Amino acid sequence: MALPAFNLPPAVSLVEVGPRDGLQNESAVLDSQTRCQFARKLAACGLKRIEAGAFVHPRRVPQMADSDQVLRGLAQDTGVSWSVLVPNRQGLDAAIAAGAREIAVFAAASETFSQHNIHCGIAESIERFRDVVEPAVAEGLEVRGYVSCVMGCPYEGPVDPQTVTRVCTQLIDLGCYQISLGDTIGVGAPLQTRKLIDRLLSLVPAGQLAVHFHDTYGQALANILAALQAGITTIDSSVAGLGGCPYARGASGNVATEDVVYMLNGLGIEHGVDLEKLIEAGRDICKILDRPVMSKVSLASIRTPDPNPQSGSD
Amino acid sequence: MALPAFNLPPAVSLVEVGPRDGLQNESAVLDSQTRCQFARKLAACGLKRIEAGAFVHPRRVPQMADSDQVLRGLAQDTGVSWSVLVPNRQGLDAAIAAGAREIAVFAAASETFSQHNIHCGIAESIERFRDVVEPAVAEGLEVRGYVSCVMGCPYEGPVDPQTVTRVCTQLIDLGCYQISLGDTIGVGAPLQTRKLIDRLLSLVPAGQLAVHFHDTYGQALANILAALQAGITTIDSSVAGLGGCPYARGASGNVATEDVVYMLNGLGIEHGVDLEKLIEAGRDICKILDRPVMSKVSLASIRTPDPNPQSGSD
């Protein structure tokens, strides 16, 4: 059988979203010191790109209150790019004052989702982001763009890949160094992933794209495999599977970093993360949050063989 | 970017293992009538190959007691290949008496697992199966071979792919029409899957191989994707993720058929199964067993949008 090569990149960059996208979607509210400790523990695992907070209104998102203190607390922790979500100019100013070197803006590929999530349509959101991205870039900050609903929308259903392409290129044109493609409701399957990425790669270099999968339908790792095969080398994930989309409450959310790292190890792809320490960090934060670990790798690695098994097991 | 084609087969054959491998590893013991109804419900979903029972000692595996009655109860349900596990000649005679047209034998690619699971080494097990497979084939039955621990063993750790290859070819030489490759403890990752299958396909046609993944480390769907890309067209799975390996008690077991079907739908691969009915069948049997559904697709499809979401969700 003459099959095509498996085609995998030699190394990837992991973007850990647990302390922001993760914690933001947990019901417990942690103080800034606890969040700092959590973020630092993740850095100690070898993660080099970590979402640390969001400069949003604390009444709307209490989980992200005092993100300025989190960022200030992490100022000594160099060698890591601490990213913070910034929705507007006011947030940008506060982020810069707190020492931010990397920020993220958040768009959607669905009109209805954009309206629900950030209270304006797609075109208006891009215009608003201009007031954030351009001054941020002028200040020497790195800006990452998120595009949600790239595989489907909880309101509109299927999302036109042309819309995804348009929003991505608009954000890049504004000055974003990378776009994270979010399958917000986890509906994508690997062929859709491959097709979307192939389409984007005809316009944008692979290094400017990242994938952000949710495991709601169990497809996240298969989608990541398809993305890797297509040439993607940046993967967003959340330790212990923290967080998720509040539009699908109770659904499993972000793919767990532990499970991604396990797969990458098996694929022989370099990532620089210590899986044992990561499992530990995930368990620790889940204890604090009083919620179960959503990483299968973490759950599997605490189990011991049954001393008295039945026969005929496959 | 000139990437290799995604390389997927147009159609696959699903082997539903819920009523045997699934139920056998559940703590609840169901009577033969309930198991018949369950198996029939799965057939009504469009599944054409279903494991119906096992002719093993009821004291050792009470979940499979009265498998002869299950098989007799399904005699009128034509159009489906009902397969039963048969460990020895006595079991074969009982299976034939109950009307079996397809049987399965169960080997391992690990000496220690073989000793623990079927109480003899690999070579001896192959010799024992000769007394089952040869008369079964002579009677016109189809015989499927299972090989467990193809990606790793709970006792020995890594398993030599050469051992897997040897056991597979020996079972085929005995008369098995297909070998199901079992990642019993779910440790495999997609590159290992691809390499093992490439190796086997240099010796055996794709139609003689099937994959049987456990989702213990969350890798099952990614492994199935890699297997499909390698040319495999038969997939074992278990509705609602029933069962699993008793050696990793508490671990998630067989990959859920619902999640496989969802991915196949997304990949545009034909399988003939009605996903809605399948979700229903999985929920029904889990209610009877009083255990949670382990299919993410099933869990996701009962959730409704949150009417009061937060902002900034990815």
PDB file of C-alpha atoms in Angstrom, chain A residues 1 3-8 20-21 24-25 51 60-61 63 85 106 113 116-119 146 148 154-155 182-184 186-192 194 198 201 212 214-219 221-222 225-226 229-231 244-252 259 262-263 266-268 296-297 300-301 303-306 308-314, chain B residues 1 3-8 20-21 24-25 51 60-61 63 85 106 113 116-119 146 148 154-155 182-184 186-192 194 198 201 212 214-219 221-222 225-226 229-231 244-252 259 262-263 266-268 296-297 300-301 303-306 308-314:
ATOM      1  CA  MET A   1       0.000   0.000   0.000  1.00  0.00           C
ATOM      2  CA  LEU A   3      -0.106   5.705   1.405  1.00  0.00           C
ATOM      3  CA  PRO A   4       0.737   9.363   1.788  1.00  0.00           C
ATOM      4  CA  ALA A   5       3.137  10.143   4.613  1.00  0.00           C
ATOM      5  CA  PHE A   6       1.579  10.856   8.009  1.00  0.00           C
ATOM      6  CA  ASN A   7       2.790  14.433   7.665  1.00  0.00           C
ATOM      7  CA  LEU A   8       3.294  15.853  11.132  1.00  0.00           C
ATOM      8  CA  ARG A  20      -8.336  32.937  31.467  1.00  0.00           C
ATOM      9  CA  ASP A  21     -10.730  31.091  29.125  1.00  0.00           C
ATOM     10  CA  GLN A  24     -13.637  32.591  33.288  1.00  0.00           C
ATOM     11  CA  ASN A  25     -16.122  29.818  32.588  1.00  0.00           C
ATOM     12  CA  GLU A  51      -3.506  33.399  29.001  1.00  0.00           C
ATOM     13  CA  ARG A  60     -19.874  40.983  34.007  1.00  0.00           C
ATOM     14  CA  VAL A  61     -17.009  38.539  34.515  1.00  0.00           C
ATOM     15  CA  GLN A  63     -13.794  35.454  37.615  1.00  0.00           C
ATOM     16  CA  LEU A  85      -7.978  39.543  26.794  1.00  0.00           C
ATOM     17  CA  PHE A 106     -12.159  38.362  20.492  1.00  0.00           C
ATOM     18  CA  PHE A 113     -23.054  34.792  18.216  1.00  0.00           C
ATOM     19  CA  HIS A 116     -24.886  37.706  21.903  1.00  0.00           C
ATOM     20  CA  ASN A 117     -21.272  37.484  22.991  1.00  0.00           C
ATOM     21  CA  ILE A 118     -19.867  40.953  22.430  1.00  0.00           C
ATOM     22  CA  HIS A 119     -23.075  42.884  21.700  1.00  0.00           C
ATOM     23  CA  TYR A 146      -9.665  34.890  18.477  1.00  0.00           C
ATOM     24  CA  SER A 148     -15.143  31.861  17.622  1.00  0.00           C
ATOM     25  CA  PRO A 154     -25.243  27.607  18.556  1.00  0.00           C
ATOM     26  CA  TYR A 155     -27.754  30.047  16.981  1.00  0.00           C
ATOM     27  CA  GLY A 182     -12.267  28.490  17.893  1.00  0.00           C
ATOM     28  CA  ASP A 183     -14.697  25.604  17.482  1.00  0.00           C
ATOM     29  CA  THR A 184     -16.727  27.151  20.276  1.00  0.00           C
ATOM     30  CA  GLY A 186     -17.222  21.578  19.509  1.00  0.00           C
ATOM     31  CA  VAL A 187     -19.257  20.446  16.510  1.00  0.00           C
ATOM     32  CA  GLY A 188     -16.450  20.192  13.960  1.00  0.00           C
ATOM     33  CA  ALA A 189     -15.130  16.911  12.649  1.00  0.00           C
ATOM     34  CA  PRO A 190     -11.672  16.327  11.168  1.00  0.00           C
ATOM     35  CA  LEU A 191     -12.588  16.712   7.487  1.00  0.00           C
ATOM     36  CA  GLN A 192     -14.197  20.117   8.133  1.00  0.00           C
ATOM     37  CA  ARG A 194      -8.837  20.035   7.278  1.00  0.00           C
ATOM     38  CA  ASP A 198      -6.476  24.225   3.731  1.00  0.00           C
ATOM     39  CA  LEU A 201      -3.470  28.307   4.328  1.00  0.00           C
ATOM     40  CA  HIS A 212      -8.808  26.041  19.671  1.00  0.00           C
ATOM     41  CA  HIS A 214     -13.740  22.084  22.462  1.00  0.00           C
ATOM     42  CA  ASP A 215     -14.403  18.445  23.213  1.00  0.00           C
ATOM     43  CA  THR A 216     -18.182  18.727  23.460  1.00  0.00           C
ATOM     44  CA  TYR A 217     -18.726  15.981  20.873  1.00  0.00           C
ATOM     45  CA  GLY A 218     -15.486  14.157  21.670  1.00  0.00           C
ATOM     46  CA  GLN A 219     -13.863  15.305  18.427  1.00  0.00           C
ATOM     47  CA  LEU A 221      -8.096  15.365  19.565  1.00  0.00           C
ATOM     48  CA  ALA A 222      -9.099  13.991  16.166  1.00  0.00           C
ATOM     49  CA  LEU A 225      -4.586  15.549  14.570  1.00  0.00           C
ATOM     50  CA  ALA A 226      -6.175  16.748  11.318  1.00  0.00           C
ATOM     51  CA  GLN A 229      -1.471  17.032   9.412  1.00  0.00           C
ATOM     52  CA  ALA A 230      -2.572  20.194   7.588  1.00  0.00           C
ATOM     53  CA  GLY A 231       0.476  22.043   8.888  1.00  0.00           C
ATOM     54  CA  GLY A 244     -15.813  25.792  28.162  1.00  0.00           C
ATOM     55  CA  CYS A 245     -18.518  27.646  26.392  1.00  0.00           C
ATOM     56  CA  PRO A 246     -21.252  29.001  28.636  1.00  0.00           C
ATOM     57  CA  TYR A 247     -23.677  28.580  25.719  1.00  0.00           C
ATOM     58  CA  ALA A 248     -23.389  24.857  26.181  1.00  0.00           C
ATOM     59  CA  ARG A 249     -23.405  24.738  29.946  1.00  0.00           C
ATOM     60  CA  GLY A 250     -22.612  21.342  31.371  1.00  0.00           C
ATOM     61  CA  ALA A 251     -20.981  20.370  28.123  1.00  0.00           C
ATOM     62  CA  SER A 252     -17.358  19.466  28.226  1.00  0.00           C
ATOM     63  CA  ASP A 259      -4.664  14.900  26.679  1.00  0.00           C
ATOM     64  CA  TYR A 262      -0.177  12.811  25.701  1.00  0.00           C
ATOM     65  CA  MET A 263      -1.091  12.656  22.008  1.00  0.00           C
ATOM     66  CA  GLY A 266       2.792   9.613  21.086  1.00  0.00           C
ATOM     67  CA  LEU A 267       3.209  11.473  17.804  1.00  0.00           C
ATOM     68  CA  GLY A 268       6.821  12.332  18.621  1.00  0.00           C
ATOM     69  CA  LYS A 296      -8.819  11.494  30.565  1.00  0.00           C
ATOM     70  CA  VAL A 297      -5.053  11.194  30.793  1.00  0.00           C
ATOM     71  CA  ALA A 300      -6.293   7.253  33.751  1.00  0.00           C
ATOM     72  CA  SER A 301      -2.976   7.867  35.440  1.00  0.00           C
ATOM     73  CA  ARG A 303      -5.919   4.137  38.316  1.00  0.00           C
ATOM     74  CA  THR A 304      -4.341   0.874  39.303  1.00  0.00           C
ATOM     75  CA  PRO A 305      -4.789  -2.580  37.791  1.00  0.00           C
ATOM     76  CA  ASP A 306      -7.688  -4.589  39.148  1.00  0.00           C
ATOM     77  CA  ASN A 308      -9.169  -9.752  40.310  1.00  0.00           C
ATOM     78  CA  PRO A 309     -10.181  -9.288  36.693  1.00  0.00           C
ATOM     79  CA  GLN A 310     -12.736 -11.222  34.694  1.00  0.00           C
ATOM     80  CA  SER A 311     -11.760 -13.141  31.618  1.00  0.00           C
ATOM     81  CA  GLY A 312     -12.445 -12.284  28.015  1.00  0.00           C
ATOM     82  CA  SER A 313     -11.602  -8.633  28.156  1.00  0.00           C
ATOM     83  CA  ASP A 314     -10.842  -6.868  24.904  1.00  0.00           C
TER      84      ASP A 314
ATOM     85  CA  MET B   1       0.671  24.197   0.293  1.00  0.00           C
ATOM     86  CA  LEU B   3      -0.397  18.467   1.219  1.00  0.00           C
ATOM     87  CA  PRO B   4      -1.180  14.801   0.784  1.00  0.00           C
ATOM     88  CA  ALA B   5      -4.854  14.013   0.311  1.00  0.00           C
ATOM     89  CA  PHE B   6      -6.853  13.347   3.448  1.00  0.00           C
ATOM     90  CA  ASN B   7      -7.234   9.744   2.241  1.00  0.00           C
ATOM     91  CA  LEU B   8     -10.425   8.350   3.729  1.00  0.00           C
ATOM     92  CA  ARG B  20     -21.044  -8.627  24.672  1.00  0.00           C
ATOM     93  CA  ASP B  21     -17.773  -6.805  25.373  1.00  0.00           C
ATOM     94  CA  GLN B  24     -19.652  -8.287  30.116  1.00  0.00           C
ATOM     95  CA  ASN B  25     -17.679  -5.514  31.789  1.00  0.00           C
ATOM     96  CA  GLU B  51     -21.646  -9.109  19.282  1.00  0.00           C
ATOM     97  CA  ARG B  60     -16.830 -16.635  35.746  1.00  0.00           C
ATOM     98  CA  VAL B  61     -18.828 -14.200  33.623  1.00  0.00           C
ATOM     99  CA  GLN B  63     -23.180 -11.127  32.623  1.00  0.00           C
ATOM    100  CA  LEU B  85     -17.349 -15.263  21.830  1.00  0.00           C
ATOM    101  CA  PHE B 106      -9.809 -14.111  21.851  1.00  0.00           C
ATOM    102  CA  PHE B 113      -1.904 -10.533  29.690  1.00  0.00           C
ATOM    103  CA  HIS B 116      -3.966 -13.436  33.262  1.00  0.00           C
ATOM    104  CA  ASN B 117      -6.867 -13.212  30.846  1.00  0.00           C
ATOM    105  CA  ILE B 118      -7.185 -16.703  29.379  1.00  0.00           C
ATOM    106  CA  HIS B 119      -4.803 -18.613  31.657  1.00  0.00           C
ATOM    107  CA  TYR B 146      -9.489 -10.640  18.659  1.00  0.00           C
ATOM    108  CA  SER B 148      -5.750  -7.614  22.766  1.00  0.00           C
ATOM    109  CA  PRO B 154      -0.966  -3.348  31.705  1.00  0.00           C
ATOM    110  CA  TYR B 155       1.717  -5.788  32.939  1.00  0.00           C
ATOM    111  CA  GLY B 182      -7.570  -4.237  20.500  1.00  0.00           C
ATOM    112  CA  ASP B 183      -5.870  -1.354  22.288  1.00  0.00           C
ATOM    113  CA  THR B 184      -7.099  -2.892  25.528  1.00  0.00           C
ATOM    114  CA  GLY B 186      -6.168   2.676  25.494  1.00  0.00           C
ATOM    115  CA  VAL B 187      -2.542   3.798  25.556  1.00  0.00           C
ATOM    116  CA  GLY B 188      -1.967   4.039  21.810  1.00  0.00           C
ATOM    117  CA  ALA B 189      -1.590   7.320  19.962  1.00  0.00           C
ATOM    118  CA  PRO B 190      -2.246   7.893  16.255  1.00  0.00           C
ATOM    119  CA  LEU B 191       1.335   7.488  15.003  1.00  0.00           C
ATOM    120  CA  GLN B 192       1.668   4.107  16.706  1.00  0.00           C
ATOM    121  CA  ARG B 194      -0.562   4.169  11.771  1.00  0.00           C
ATOM    122  CA  ASP B 198       1.098  -0.057   7.860  1.00  0.00           C
ATOM    123  CA  LEU B 201      -1.076  -4.139   5.677  1.00  0.00           C
ATOM    124  CA  HIS B 212     -10.932  -1.784  18.581  1.00  0.00           C
ATOM    125  CA  HIS B 214     -10.540   2.181  24.225  1.00  0.00           C
ATOM    126  CA  ASP B 215     -10.806   5.830  25.183  1.00  0.00           C
ATOM    127  CA  THR B 216      -8.924   5.553  28.479  1.00  0.00           C
ATOM    128  CA  TYR B 217      -6.472   8.289  27.494  1.00  0.00           C
ATOM    129  CA  GLY B 218      -8.921  10.118  25.219  1.00  0.00           C
ATOM    130  CA  GLN B 219      -7.101   8.944  22.086  1.00  0.00           C
ATOM    131  CA  LEU B 221     -11.218   8.889  17.880  1.00  0.00           C
ATOM    132  CA  ALA B 222      -7.825  10.262  16.855  1.00  0.00           C
ATOM    133  CA  LEU B 225      -8.975   8.680  12.210  1.00  0.00           C
ATOM    134  CA  ALA B 226      -5.392   7.470  11.749  1.00  0.00           C
ATOM    135  CA  GLN B 229      -6.386   7.166   6.773  1.00  0.00           C
ATOM    136  CA  ALA B 230      -4.268   4.010   6.707  1.00  0.00           C
ATOM    137  CA  GLY B 231      -7.031   2.159   4.873  1.00  0.00           C
ATOM    138  CA  GLY B 244     -14.152  -1.506  29.100  1.00  0.00           C
ATOM    139  CA  CYS B 245     -11.187  -3.346  30.393  1.00  0.00           C
ATOM    140  CA  PRO B 246     -11.531  -4.740  33.912  1.00  0.00           C
ATOM    141  CA  TYR B 247      -7.761  -4.347  34.301  1.00  0.00           C
ATOM    142  CA  ALA B 248      -8.256  -0.604  34.320  1.00  0.00           C
ATOM    143  CA  ARG B 249     -11.344  -0.476  36.477  1.00  0.00           C
ATOM    144  CA  GLY B 250     -12.947   2.920  36.578  1.00  0.00           C
ATOM    145  CA  ALA B 251     -11.188   3.872  33.382  1.00  0.00           C
ATOM    146  CA  SER B 252     -13.324   4.775  30.433  1.00  0.00           C
ATOM    147  CA  ASP B 259     -19.039   9.374  18.930  1.00  0.00           C
ATOM    148  CA  TYR B 262     -20.693  11.457  14.635  1.00  0.00           C
ATOM    149  CA  MET B 263     -17.116  11.606  13.369  1.00  0.00           C
ATOM    150  CA  GLY B 266     -18.474  14.621   9.601  1.00  0.00           C
ATOM    151  CA  LEU B 267     -15.960  12.757   7.470  1.00  0.00           C
ATOM    152  CA  GLY B 268     -18.621  11.893   4.893  1.00  0.00           C
ATOM    153  CA  LYS B 296     -19.995  12.800  24.535  1.00  0.00           C
ATOM    154  CA  VAL B 297     -22.264  13.106  21.503  1.00  0.00           C
ATOM    155  CA  ALA B 300     -24.050  17.041  24.174  1.00  0.00           C
ATOM    156  CA  SER B 301     -27.281  16.441  22.349  1.00  0.00           C
ATOM    157  CA  ARG B 303     -28.050  20.181  26.379  1.00  0.00           C
ATOM    158  CA  THR B 304     -29.743  23.428  25.611  1.00  0.00           C
ATOM    159  CA  PRO B 305     -28.213  26.867  25.154  1.00  0.00           C
ATOM    160  CA  ASP B 306     -27.738  28.832  28.329  1.00  0.00           C
ATOM    161  CA  ASN B 308     -27.865  33.970  30.242  1.00  0.00           C
ATOM    162  CA  PRO B 309     -24.315  33.554  28.999  1.00  0.00           C
ATOM    163  CA  GLN B 310     -21.222  35.499  29.987  1.00  0.00           C
ATOM    164  CA  SER B 311     -19.182  37.388  27.472  1.00  0.00           C
ATOM    165  CA  GLY B 312     -15.779  36.549  26.095  1.00  0.00           C
ATOM    166  CA  SER B 313     -16.375  32.885  25.452  1.00  0.00           C
ATOM    167  CA  ASP B 314     -14.082  31.119  23.006  1.00  0.00           C
TER     168      ASP B 314
END
